[in-house]
JSON list of C-alpha atoms in Angstrom, two decimals:
[
{"chain": "A", "resi": 1, "resn": "MET", "atom": "CA", "xyz": [175.70, 100.02, 60.26]},
{"chain": "A", "resi": 2, "resn": "SER", "atom": "CA", "xyz": [175.88, 101.73, 63.65]},
{"chain": "A", "resi": 3, "resn": "TYR", "atom": "CA", "xyz": [178.16, 100.67, 66.49]},
{"chain": "A", "resi": 4, "resn": "SER", "atom": "CA", "xyz": [175.19, 99.53, 68.55]},
{"chain": "A", "resi": 5, "resn": "GLU", "atom": "CA", "xyz": [173.97, 97.21, 65.78]},
{"chain": "A", "resi": 6, "resn": "LEU", "atom": "CA", "xyz": [177.49, 95.83, 65.29]},
{"chain": "A", "resi": 7, "resn": "ALA", "atom": "CA", "xyz": [177.81, 95.17, 69.02]},
{"chain": "A", "resi": 8, "resn": "VAL", "atom": "CA", "xyz": [174.51, 93.26, 69.02]},
{"chain": "A", "resi": 9, "resn": "LEU", "atom": "CA", "xyz": [175.72, 91.10, 66.14]},
{"chain": "A", "resi": 10, "resn": "LEU", "atom": "CA", "xyz": [179.10, 90.35, 67.73]},
{"chain": "A", "resi": 11, "resn": "LEU", "atom": "CA", "xyz": [177.77, 89.72, 71.24]},
{"chain": "A", "resi": 12, "resn": "PRO", "atom": "CA", "xyz": [176.68, 86.07, 70.64]},
{"chain": "A", "resi": 13, "resn": "SER", "atom": "CA", "xyz": [180.08, 85.20, 69.17]},
{"chain": "A", "resi": 14, "resn": "VAL", "atom": "CA", "xyz": [181.95, 86.79, 72.08]},
{"chain": "A", "resi": 15, "resn": "VAL", "atom": "CA", "xyz": [179.74, 85.02, 74.63]},
{"chain": "A", "resi": 16, "resn": "SER", "atom": "CA", "xyz": [180.21, 81.70, 72.83]},
{"chain": "A", "resi": 17, "resn": "LEU", "atom": "CA", "xyz": [184.01, 82.07, 72.85]},
{"chain": "A", "resi": 18, "resn": "LEU", "atom": "CA", "xyz": [183.99, 82.92, 76.55]},
{"chain": "A", "resi": 19, "resn": "LEU", "atom": "CA", "xyz": [181.86, 79.86, 77.33]},
{"chain": "A", "resi": 20, "resn": "VAL", "atom": "CA", "xyz": [184.17, 77.56, 75.34]},
{"chain": "A", "resi": 21, "resn": "PHE", "atom": "CA", "xyz": [187.21, 79.00, 77.13]},
{"chain": "A", "resi": 22, "resn": "ILE", "atom": "CA", "xyz": [185.62, 78.56, 80.55]},
{"chain": "A", "resi": 23, "resn": "LEU", "atom": "CA", "xyz": [184.58, 74.97, 79.79]},
{"chain": "A", "resi": 24, "resn": "MET", "atom": "CA", "xyz": [188.08, 74.09, 78.57]},
{"chain": "A", "resi": 25, "resn": "GLN", "atom": "CA", "xyz": [189.63, 75.57, 81.71]},
{"chain": "A", "resi": 26, "resn": "ARG", "atom": "CA", "xyz": [187.23, 73.62, 83.92]},
{"chain": "A", "resi": 27, "resn": "LYS", "atom": "CA", "xyz": [187.94, 70.40, 82.02]},
{"chain": "A", "resi": 28, "resn": "GLN", "atom": "CA", "xyz": [191.70, 70.80, 82.41]},
{"chain": "A", "resi": 29, "resn": "ALA", "atom": "CA", "xyz": [191.35, 71.65, 86.09]},
{"chain": "A", "resi": 30, "resn": "ARG", "atom": "CA", "xyz": [189.18, 68.57, 86.72]},
{"chain": "A", "resi": 31, "resn": "PHE", "atom": "CA", "xyz": [191.89, 66.23, 85.46]},
{"chain": "A", "resi": 32, "resn": "ASN", "atom": "CA", "xyz": [194.62, 67.92, 87.57]},
{"chain": "A", "resi": 33, "resn": "LEU", "atom": "CA", "xyz": [197.06, 67.99, 84.65]},
{"chain": "A", "resi": 34, "resn": "PRO", "atom": "CA", "xyz": [200.74, 68.86, 85.07]},
{"chain": "A", "resi": 35, "resn": "PRO", "atom": "CA", "xyz": [201.99, 72.25, 83.82]},
{"chain": "A", "resi": 36, "resn": "GLY", "atom": "CA", "xyz": [202.93, 72.69, 80.19]},
{"chain": "A", "resi": 37, "resn": "ASN", "atom": "CA", "xyz": [202.08, 74.32, 76.89]},
{"chain": "A", "resi": 38, "resn": "MET", "atom": "CA", "xyz": [199.64, 72.96, 74.29]},
{"chain": "A", "resi": 39, "resn": "GLY", "atom": "CA", "xyz": [201.20, 75.04, 71.50]},
{"chain": "A", "resi": 40, "resn": "TRP", "atom": "CA", "xyz": [199.43, 75.89, 68.26]},
{"chain": "A", "resi": 41, "resn": "PRO", "atom": "CA", "xyz": [195.97, 74.54, 67.43]},
{"chain": "A", "resi": 42, "resn": "PHE", "atom": "CA", "xyz": [196.03, 71.02, 66.00]},
{"chain": "A", "resi": 43, "resn": "ILE", "atom": "CA", "xyz": [199.80, 70.68, 65.43]},
{"chain": "A", "resi": 44, "resn": "GLY", "atom": "CA", "xyz": [200.63, 71.73, 68.98]},
{"chain": "A", "resi": 45, "resn": "GLU", "atom": "CA", "xyz": [204.38, 71.58, 69.61]},
{"chain": "A", "resi": 46, "resn": "THR", "atom": "CA", "xyz": [205.11, 68.82, 67.10]},
{"chain": "A", "resi": 47, "resn": "ILE", "atom": "CA", "xyz": [207.48, 70.87, 64.93]},
{"chain": "A", "resi": 48, "resn": "GLY", "atom": "CA", "xyz": [209.70, 71.81, 67.87]},
{"chain": "A", "resi": 49, "resn": "TYR", "atom": "CA", "xyz": [209.61, 68.25, 69.18]},
{"chain": "A", "resi": 50, "resn": "LEU", "atom": "CA", "xyz": [210.81, 66.85, 65.84]},
{"chain": "A", "resi": 51, "resn": "LYS", "atom": "CA", "xyz": [213.73, 69.27, 65.56]},
{"chain": "A", "resi": 52, "resn": "PRO", "atom": "CA", "xyz": [216.97, 67.22, 65.07]},
{"chain": "A", "resi": 53, "resn": "TYR", "atom": "CA", "xyz": [219.42, 67.06, 67.94]},
{"chain": "A", "resi": 54, "resn": "SER", "atom": "CA", "xyz": [222.67, 65.36, 68.90]},
{"chain": "A", "resi": 55, "resn": "ALA", "atom": "CA", "xyz": [222.46, 61.74, 70.05]},
{"chain": "A", "resi": 56, "resn": "THR", "atom": "CA", "xyz": [224.52, 62.69, 73.11]},
{"chain": "A", "resi": 57, "resn": "SER", "atom": "CA", "xyz": [221.75, 64.97, 74.46]},
{"chain": "A", "resi": 58, "resn": "ILE", "atom": "CA", "xyz": [218.00, 64.84, 75.05]},
{"chain": "A", "resi": 59, "resn": "GLY", "atom": "CA", "xyz": [217.44, 67.74, 72.67]},
{"chain": "A", "resi": 60, "resn": "GLU", "atom": "CA", "xyz": [216.65, 71.42, 73.06]},
{"chain": "A", "resi": 61, "resn": "PHE", "atom": "CA", "xyz": [212.89, 70.79, 73.21]},
{"chain": "A", "resi": 62, "resn": "MET", "atom": "CA", "xyz": [213.15, 68.43, 76.19]},
{"chain": "A", "resi": 63, "resn": "GLU", "atom": "CA", "xyz": [215.77, 70.53, 77.97]},
{"chain": "A", "resi": 64, "resn": "GLN", "atom": "CA", "xyz": [213.69, 73.72, 77.73]},
{"chain": "A", "resi": 65, "resn": "HIS", "atom": "CA", "xyz": [210.46, 72.03, 78.83]},
{"chain": "A", "resi": 66, "resn": "ILE", "atom": "CA", "xyz": [212.07, 70.19, 81.75]},
{"chain": "A", "resi": 67, "resn": "SER", "atom": "CA", "xyz": [213.72, 73.43, 82.87]},
{"chain": "A", "resi": 68, "resn": "ARG", "atom": "CA", "xyz": [210.41, 75.31, 82.63]},
{"chain": "A", "resi": 69, "resn": "TYR", "atom": "CA", "xyz": [207.83, 72.73, 83.75]},
{"chain": "A", "resi": 70, "resn": "GLY", "atom": "CA", "xyz": [209.72, 69.86, 85.40]},
{"chain": "A", "resi": 71, "resn": "LYS", "atom": "CA", "xyz": [210.26, 66.25, 84.33]},
{"chain": "A", "resi": 72, "resn": "ILE", "atom": "CA", "xyz": [206.52, 65.65, 83.77]},
{"chain": "A", "resi": 73, "resn": "TYR", "atom": "CA", "xyz": [204.60, 68.12, 81.62]},
{"chain": "A", "resi": 74, "resn": "LYS", "atom": "CA", "xyz": [201.69, 68.35, 79.20]},
{"chain": "A", "resi": 75, "resn": "SER", "atom": "CA", "xyz": [201.98, 69.12, 75.51]},
{"chain": "A", "resi": 76, "resn": "ASN", "atom": "CA", "xyz": [200.28, 68.54, 72.18]},
{"chain": "A", "resi": 77, "resn": "LEU", "atom": "CA", "xyz": [202.26, 66.21, 69.90]},
{"chain": "A", "resi": 78, "resn": "PHE", "atom": "CA", "xyz": [201.21, 64.74, 66.54]},
{"chain": "A", "resi": 79, "resn": "GLY", "atom": "CA", "xyz": [197.77, 66.27, 66.95]},
{"chain": "A", "resi": 80, "resn": "GLU", "atom": "CA", "xyz": [197.11, 64.58, 70.31]},
{"chain": "A", "resi": 81, "resn": "PRO", "atom": "CA", "xyz": [197.04, 65.98, 73.88]},
{"chain": "A", "resi": 82, "resn": "THR", "atom": "CA", "xyz": [200.05, 64.33, 75.52]},
{"chain": "A", "resi": 83, "resn": "ILE", "atom": "CA", "xyz": [201.69, 63.92, 78.91]},
{"chain": "A", "resi": 84, "resn": "VAL", "atom": "CA", "xyz": [205.48, 63.75, 78.49]},
{"chain": "A", "resi": 85, "resn": "SER", "atom": "CA", "xyz": [207.51, 62.05, 81.22]},
{"chain": "A", "resi": 86, "resn": "ALA", "atom": "CA", "xyz": [211.28, 62.23, 81.68]},
{"chain": "A", "resi": 87, "resn": "ASP", "atom": "CA", "xyz": [211.00, 60.77, 85.17]},
{"chain": "A", "resi": 88, "resn": "ALA", "atom": "CA", "xyz": [212.63, 57.32, 85.41]},
{"chain": "A", "resi": 89, "resn": "GLY", "atom": "CA", "xyz": [210.45, 56.19, 88.31]},
{"chain": "A", "resi": 90, "resn": "LEU", "atom": "CA", "xyz": [207.18, 57.08, 86.60]},
{"chain": "A", "resi": 91, "resn": "ASN", "atom": "CA", "xyz": [208.30, 55.55, 83.30]},
{"chain": "A", "resi": 92, "resn": "ARG", "atom": "CA", "xyz": [209.20, 52.29, 85.06]},
{"chain": "A", "resi": 93, "resn": "PHE", "atom": "CA", "xyz": [205.79, 52.22, 86.76]},
{"chain": "A", "resi": 94, "resn": "ILE", "atom": "CA", "xyz": [203.99, 52.79, 83.43]},
{"chain": "A", "resi": 95, "resn": "LEU", "atom": "CA", "xyz": [205.91, 50.02, 81.66]},
{"chain": "A", "resi": 96, "resn": "GLN", "atom": "CA", "xyz": [205.31, 47.58, 84.52]},
{"chain": "A", "resi": 97, "resn": "SER", "atom": "CA", "xyz": [201.60, 48.43, 84.57]},
{"chain": "A", "resi": 98, "resn": "GLU", "atom": "CA", "xyz": [201.01, 48.07, 80.82]},
{"chain": "A", "resi": 99, "resn": "GLY", "atom": "CA", "xyz": [197.88, 46.06, 80.15]},
{"chain": "A", "resi": 100, "resn": "ARG", "atom": "CA", "xyz": [196.45, 46.83, 83.60]},
{"chain": "A", "resi": 101, "resn": "LEU", "atom": "CA", "xyz": [196.54, 50.57, 84.28]},
{"chain": "A", "resi": 102, "resn": "PHE", "atom": "CA", "xyz": [198.02, 51.74, 80.96]},
{"chain": "A", "resi": 103, "resn": "GLU", "atom": "CA", "xyz": [197.49, 50.76, 77.35]},
{"chain": "A", "resi": 104, "resn": "CYS", "atom": "CA", "xyz": [200.05, 51.13, 74.57]},
{"chain": "A", "resi": 105, "resn": "SER", "atom": "CA", "xyz": [198.84, 53.35, 71.74]},
{"chain": "A", "resi": 106, "resn": "TYR", "atom": "CA", "xyz": [200.08, 55.61, 68.95]},
{"chain": "A", "resi": 107, "resn": "PRO", "atom": "CA", "xyz": [198.74, 58.93, 67.61]},
{"chain": "A", "resi": 108, "resn": "ARG", "atom": "CA", "xyz": [195.87, 58.63, 65.16]},
{"chain": "A", "resi": 109, "resn": "SER", "atom": "CA", "xyz": [198.04, 60.29, 62.51]},
{"chain": "A", "resi": 110, "resn": "ILE", "atom": "CA", "xyz": [200.46, 57.34, 62.61]},
{"chain": "A", "resi": 111, "resn": "GLY", "atom": "CA", "xyz": [197.57, 54.91, 62.50]},
{"chain": "A", "resi": 112, "resn": "GLY", "atom": "CA", "xyz": [196.32, 56.70, 59.39]},
{"chain": "A", "resi": 113, "resn": "ILE", "atom": "CA", "xyz": [199.57, 55.85, 57.60]},
{"chain": "A", "resi": 114, "resn": "LEU", "atom": "CA", "xyz": [200.17, 52.35, 58.95]},
{"chain": "A", "resi": 115, "resn": "GLY", "atom": "CA", "xyz": [196.54, 51.25, 58.72]},
{"chain": "A", "resi": 116, "resn": "LYS", "atom": "CA", "xyz": [194.15, 50.16, 61.45]},
{"chain": "A", "resi": 117, "resn": "TRP", "atom": "CA", "xyz": [195.32, 46.51, 61.32]},
{"chain": "A", "resi": 118, "resn": "SER", "atom": "CA", "xyz": [198.99, 47.25, 61.85]},
{"chain": "A", "resi": 119, "resn": "MET", "atom": "CA", "xyz": [200.42, 45.50, 64.92]},
{"chain": "A", "resi": 120, "resn": "LEU", "atom": "CA", "xyz": [201.83, 48.84, 66.11]},
{"chain": "A", "resi": 121, "resn": "VAL", "atom": "CA", "xyz": [198.39, 50.45, 66.41]},
{"chain": "A", "resi": 122, "resn": "LEU", "atom": "CA", "xyz": [196.37, 47.46, 67.61]},
{"chain": "A", "resi": 123, "resn": "VAL", "atom": "CA", "xyz": [195.67, 47.29, 71.34]},
{"chain": "A", "resi": 124, "resn": "GLY", "atom": "CA", "xyz": [194.45, 44.75, 73.85]},
{"chain": "A", "resi": 125, "resn": "ASP", "atom": "CA", "xyz": [193.88, 41.13, 72.85]},
{"chain": "A", "resi": 126, "resn": "MET", "atom": "CA", "xyz": [194.31, 41.86, 69.13]},
{"chain": "A", "resi": 127, "resn": "HIS", "atom": "CA", "xyz": [197.78, 43.28, 69.74]},
{"chain": "A", "resi": 128, "resn": "ARG", "atom": "CA", "xyz": [198.79, 40.39, 71.98]},
{"chain": "A", "resi": 129, "resn": "ASN", "atom": "CA", "xyz": [197.59, 37.82, 69.43]},
{"chain": "A", "resi": 130, "resn": "MET", "atom": "CA", "xyz": [199.42, 39.51, 66.55]},
{"chain": "A", "resi": 131, "resn": "ARG", "atom": "CA", "xyz": [202.60, 39.85, 68.62]},
{"chain": "A", "resi": 132, "resn": "SER", "atom": "CA", "xyz": [202.40, 36.17, 69.60]},
{"chain": "A", "resi": 133, "resn": "ILE", "atom": "CA", "xyz": [202.10, 35.14, 65.94]},
{"chain": "A", "resi": 134, "resn": "ALA", "atom": "CA", "xyz": [205.08, 37.31, 64.97]},
{"chain": "A", "resi": 135, "resn": "LEU", "atom": "CA", "xyz": [207.24, 35.98, 67.82]},
{"chain": "A", "resi": 136, "resn": "ASN", "atom": "CA", "xyz": [206.34, 32.38, 67.02]},
{"chain": "A", "resi": 137, "resn": "PHE", "atom": "CA", "xyz": [207.22, 32.99, 63.38]},
{"chain": "A", "resi": 138, "resn": "LEU", "atom": "CA", "xyz": [210.64, 34.39, 64.25]},
{"chain": "A", "resi": 139, "resn": "SER", "atom": "CA", "xyz": [211.40, 31.85, 66.97]},
{"chain": "A", "resi": 140, "resn": "HIS", "atom": "CA", "xyz": [211.54, 28.88, 64.60]},
{"chain": "A", "resi": 141, "resn": "ALA", "atom": "CA", "xyz": [215.09, 27.44, 64.77]},
{"chain": "A", "resi": 142, "resn": "ARG", "atom": "CA", "xyz": [215.60, 27.12, 61.00]},
{"chain": "A", "resi": 143, "resn": "LEU", "atom": "CA", "xyz": [214.19, 30.59, 60.41]},
{"chain": "A", "resi": 144, "resn": "ARG", "atom": "CA", "xyz": [216.45, 32.13, 63.03]},
{"chain": "A", "resi": 145, "resn": "SER", "atom": "CA", "xyz": [219.47, 30.43, 61.49]},
{"chain": "A", "resi": 146, "resn": "HIS", "atom": "CA", "xyz": [218.54, 31.74, 58.03]},
{"chain": "A", "resi": 147, "resn": "LEU", "atom": "CA", "xyz": [217.76, 35.22, 59.35]},
{"chain": "A", "resi": 148, "resn": "LEU", "atom": "CA", "xyz": [221.09, 35.55, 61.17]},
{"chain": "A", "resi": 149, "resn": "LYS", "atom": "CA", "xyz": [222.95, 34.61, 57.99]},
{"chain": "A", "resi": 150, "resn": "GLU", "atom": "CA", "xyz": [220.98, 37.21, 56.05]},
{"chain": "A", "resi": 151, "resn": "VAL", "atom": "CA", "xyz": [221.71, 39.84, 58.72]},
{"chain": "A", "resi": 152, "resn": "GLU", "atom": "CA", "xyz": [225.42, 39.13, 58.39]},
{"chain": "A", "resi": 153, "resn": "LYS", "atom": "CA", "xyz": [225.23, 39.27, 54.59]},
{"chain": "A", "resi": 154, "resn": "GLN", "atom": "CA", "xyz": [223.39, 42.61, 54.54]},
{"chain": "A", "resi": 155, "resn": "THR", "atom": "CA", "xyz": [225.79, 44.03, 57.16]},
{"chain": "A", "resi": 156, "resn": "LEU", "atom": "CA", "xyz": [228.83, 43.14, 55.06]},
{"chain": "A", "resi": 157, "resn": "LEU", "atom": "CA", "xyz": [227.10, 44.58, 51.98]},
{"chain": "A", "resi": 158, "resn": "VAL", "atom": "CA", "xyz": [226.59, 47.94, 53.69]},
{"chain": "A", "resi": 159, "resn": "LEU", "atom": "CA", "xyz": [230.12, 47.98, 55.12]},
{"chain": "A", "resi": 160, "resn": "SER", "atom": "CA", "xyz": [231.63, 47.21, 51.72]},
{"chain": "A", "resi": 161, "resn": "SER", "atom": "CA", "xyz": [229.92, 50.26, 50.23]},
{"chain": "A", "resi": 162, "resn": "TRP", "atom": "CA", "xyz": [231.86, 52.60, 52.54]},
{"chain": "A", "resi": 163, "resn": "LYS", "atom": "CA", "xyz": [234.95, 54.13, 50.99]},
{"chain": "A", "resi": 164, "resn": "GLU", "atom": "CA", "xyz": [238.11, 54.76, 53.00]},
{"chain": "A", "resi": 165, "resn": "ASN", "atom": "CA", "xyz": [238.20, 58.12, 54.81]},
{"chain": "A", "resi": 166, "resn": "CYS", "atom": "CA", "xyz": [234.69, 58.99, 53.62]},
{"chain": "A", "resi": 167, "resn": "THR", "atom": "CA", "xyz": [231.92, 60.54, 55.68]},
{"chain": "A", "resi": 168, "resn": "PHE", "atom": "CA", "xyz": [228.41, 59.09, 55.86]},
{"chain": "A", "resi": 169, "resn": "SER", "atom": "CA", "xyz": [225.13, 59.46, 57.71]},
{"chain": "A", "resi": 170, "resn": "ALA", "atom": "CA", "xyz": [224.72, 56.71, 60.32]},
{"chain": "A", "resi": 171, "resn": "GLN", "atom": "CA", "xyz": [220.95, 57.20, 60.20]},
{"chain": "A", "resi": 172, "resn": "ASP", "atom": "CA", "xyz": [220.78, 56.78, 56.42]},
{"chain": "A", "resi": 173, "resn": "GLU", "atom": "CA", "xyz": [223.01, 53.70, 56.53]},
{"chain": "A", "resi": 174, "resn": "ALA", "atom": "CA", "xyz": [220.86, 52.17, 59.27]},
{"chain": "A", "resi": 175, "resn": "LYS", "atom": "CA", "xyz": [217.76, 52.78, 57.15]},
{"chain": "A", "resi": 176, "resn": "LYS", "atom": "CA", "xyz": [219.46, 51.18, 54.15]},
{"chain": "A", "resi": 177, "resn": "PHE", "atom": "CA", "xyz": [220.42, 48.11, 56.17]},
{"chain": "A", "resi": 178, "resn": "THR", "atom": "CA", "xyz": [216.95, 47.72, 57.68]},
{"chain": "A", "resi": 179, "resn": "PHE", "atom": "CA", "xyz": [215.22, 48.11, 54.34]},
{"chain": "A", "resi": 180, "resn": "ASN", "atom": "CA", "xyz": [217.52, 45.68, 52.50]},
{"chain": "A", "resi": 181, "resn": "LEU", "atom": "CA", "xyz": [217.03, 43.08, 55.22]},
{"chain": "A", "resi": 182, "resn": "MET", "atom": "CA", "xyz": [213.23, 43.40, 55.17]},
{"chain": "A", "resi": 183, "resn": "ALA", "atom": "CA", "xyz": [213.03, 43.43, 51.37]},
{"chain": "A", "resi": 184, "resn": "LYS", "atom": "CA", "xyz": [215.14, 40.28, 51.08]},
{"chain": "A", "resi": 185, "resn": "HIS", "atom": "CA", "xyz": [213.64, 38.40, 54.00]},
{"chain": "A", "resi": 186, "resn": "MET", "atom": "CA", "xyz": [209.97, 39.21, 53.38]},
{"chain": "A", "resi": 187, "resn": "MET", "atom": "CA", "xyz": [209.77, 39.82, 49.61]},
{"chain": "A", "resi": 188, "resn": "SER", "atom": "CA", "xyz": [212.87, 38.06, 48.17]},
{"chain": "A", "resi": 189, "resn": "LEU", "atom": "CA", "xyz": [214.07, 41.33, 46.63]},
{"chain": "A", "resi": 190, "resn": "ASP", "atom": "CA", "xyz": [217.83, 41.76, 46.22]},
{"chain": "A", "resi": 191, "resn": "PRO", "atom": "CA", "xyz": [219.53, 45.16, 46.75]},
{"chain": "A", "resi": 192, "resn": "GLY", "atom": "CA", "xyz": [220.13, 47.10, 43.55]},
{"chain": "A", "resi": 193, "resn": "GLU", "atom": "CA", "xyz": [217.19, 45.69, 41.58]},
{"chain": "A", "resi": 194, "resn": "THR", "atom": "CA", "xyz": [214.88, 48.19, 39.90]},
{"chain": "A", "resi": 195, "resn": "GLU", "atom": "CA", "xyz": [211.86, 47.15, 41.94]},
{"chain": "A", "resi": 196, "resn": "THR", "atom": "CA", "xyz": [213.92, 47.22, 45.14]},
{"chain": "A", "resi": 197, "resn": "GLU", "atom": "CA", "xyz": [215.21, 50.74, 44.51]},
{"chain": "A", "resi": 198, "resn": "GLN", "atom": "CA", "xyz": [211.72, 52.03, 43.70]},
{"chain": "A", "resi": 199, "resn": "LEU", "atom": "CA", "xyz": [210.33, 50.46, 46.86]},
{"chain": "A", "resi": 200, "resn": "LYS", "atom": "CA", "xyz": [213.23, 51.97, 48.84]},
{"chain": "A", "resi": 201, "resn": "LYS", "atom": "CA", "xyz": [212.30, 55.47, 47.68]},
{"chain": "A", "resi": 202, "resn": "GLU", "atom": "CA", "xyz": [208.72, 54.88, 48.78]},
{"chain": "A", "resi": 203, "resn": "TYR", "atom": "CA", "xyz": [209.97, 53.49, 52.10]},
{"chain": "A", "resi": 204, "resn": "VAL", "atom": "CA", "xyz": [212.01, 56.65, 52.79]},
{"chain": "A", "resi": 205, "resn": "THR", "atom": "CA", "xyz": [209.00, 58.86, 51.95]},
{"chain": "A", "resi": 206, "resn": "PHE", "atom": "CA", "xyz": [206.84, 56.65, 54.17]},
{"chain": "A", "resi": 207, "resn": "MET", "atom": "CA", "xyz": [209.19, 56.93, 57.18]},
{"chain": "A", "resi": 208, "resn": "LYS", "atom": "CA", "xyz": [209.46, 60.72, 56.82]},
{"chain": "A", "resi": 209, "resn": "GLY", "atom": "CA", "xyz": [205.68, 60.94, 57.02]},
{"chain": "A", "resi": 210, "resn": "VAL", "atom": "CA", "xyz": [205.48, 58.72, 60.11]},
{"chain": "A", "resi": 211, "resn": "VAL", "atom": "CA", "xyz": [207.69, 61.11, 62.11]},
{"chain": "A", "resi": 212, "resn": "SER", "atom": "CA", "xyz": [206.26, 64.35, 60.72]},
{"chain": "A", "resi": 213, "resn": "ALA", "atom": "CA", "xyz": [203.55, 66.75, 61.82]},
{"chain": "A", "resi": 214, "resn": "PRO", "atom": "CA", "xyz": [200.10, 65.31, 60.88]},
{"chain": "A", "resi": 215, "resn": "LEU", "atom": "CA", "xyz": [199.29, 67.96, 58.28]},
{"chain": "A", "resi": 216, "resn": "ASN", "atom": "CA", "xyz": [197.22, 66.37, 55.53]},
{"chain": "A", "resi": 217, "resn": "PHE", "atom": "CA", "xyz": [197.82, 69.05, 52.91]},
{"chain": "A", "resi": 218, "resn": "PRO", "atom": "CA", "xyz": [199.39, 68.76, 49.43]},
{"chain": "A", "resi": 219, "resn": "GLY", "atom": "CA", "xyz": [203.18, 68.74, 49.59]},
{"chain": "A", "resi": 220, "resn": "THR", "atom": "CA", "xyz": [203.52, 67.85, 53.28]},
{"chain": "A", "resi": 221, "resn": "PRO", "atom": "CA", "xyz": [205.51, 64.73, 54.31]},
{"chain": "A", "resi": 222, "resn": "TYR", "atom": "CA", "xyz": [202.37, 63.30, 55.93]},
{"chain": "A", "resi": 223, "resn": "ARG", "atom": "CA", "xyz": [200.30, 63.61, 52.73]},
{"chain": "A", "resi": 224, "resn": "LYS", "atom": "CA", "xyz": [203.16, 62.12, 50.67]},
{"chain": "A", "resi": 225, "resn": "ALA", "atom": "CA", "xyz": [203.38, 59.16, 53.08]},
{"chain": "A", "resi": 226, "resn": "LEU", "atom": "CA", "xyz": [199.64, 58.52, 52.81]},
{"chain": "A", "resi": 227, "resn": "LYS", "atom": "CA", "xyz": [199.88, 58.62, 49.02]},
{"chain": "A", "resi": 228, "resn": "VAL", "atom": "CA", "xyz": [202.90, 56.28, 48.95]},
{"chain": "A", "resi": 229, "resn": "SER", "atom": "CA", "xyz": [201.20, 53.86, 51.35]},
{"chain": "A", "resi": 230, "resn": "ASN", "atom": "CA", "xyz": [198.08, 53.65, 49.20]},
{"chain": "A", "resi": 231, "resn": "HIS", "atom": "CA", "xyz": [200.14, 53.38, 45.99]},
{"chain": "A", "resi": 232, "resn": "THR", "atom": "CA", "xyz": [202.23, 50.51, 47.37]},
{"chain": "A", "resi": 233, "resn": "LEU", "atom": "CA", "xyz": [199.19, 48.61, 48.62]},
{"chain": "A", "resi": 234, "resn": "ILE", "atom": "CA", "xyz": [197.41, 48.98, 45.27]},
{"chain": "A", "resi": 235, "resn": "ASN", "atom": "CA", "xyz": [200.48, 47.74, 43.35]},
{"chain": "A", "resi": 236, "resn": "HIS", "atom": "CA", "xyz": [200.83, 44.66, 45.54]},
{"chain": "A", "resi": 237, "resn": "LYS", "atom": "CA", "xyz": [197.11, 43.90, 45.26]},
{"chain": "A", "resi": 238, "resn": "ILE", "atom": "CA", "xyz": [197.40, 44.04, 41.45]}
]
């Protein structure tokens, strides 16, 4: 094949890519977006955003982006184009305007794990109705009294498992406490039981997937979380 024939074959592809690039640039300019970096295709900057950091700092990711782009910048997180704000004034305005100018939402990847009927991913009237039901359920005087006693019991149980002069992960202990409380309060499962321990393992896998990059490939935390979610639902239906 001659160079002229090859050029003719490649010309449509090159023109198409140029058109797509021009259209994307025009679309971004039309919305007057803040500066930033969209990262890699699909996963964007999710991996860097999820990098662990000390609780006494805002993390290397935020520090670098604020230094480079300012307190408000664009990014791509969890597979979604995102505007990140570290500006207290703007954040206050957004929270005060929720339901009027802004609507609470989560990335589609998280919705894929939690399910479309989860209260966390519902919006509008459906979310308000579900939240009202949950608050009414927890506001009952007898239920609150029972729940507080169970919170105290589970707290003492976790504290008693700590040995003197030992080191532990505060995050892992908080997860253990939260899970034990939910399992007992919602499913009447006591800590240490076989079914409880199996469910705890699935819960840990589930939570790792929720805060991971939305890569639905074998072996990824996201795929494992989807599998665990479906497995748990099937078991409870049976």
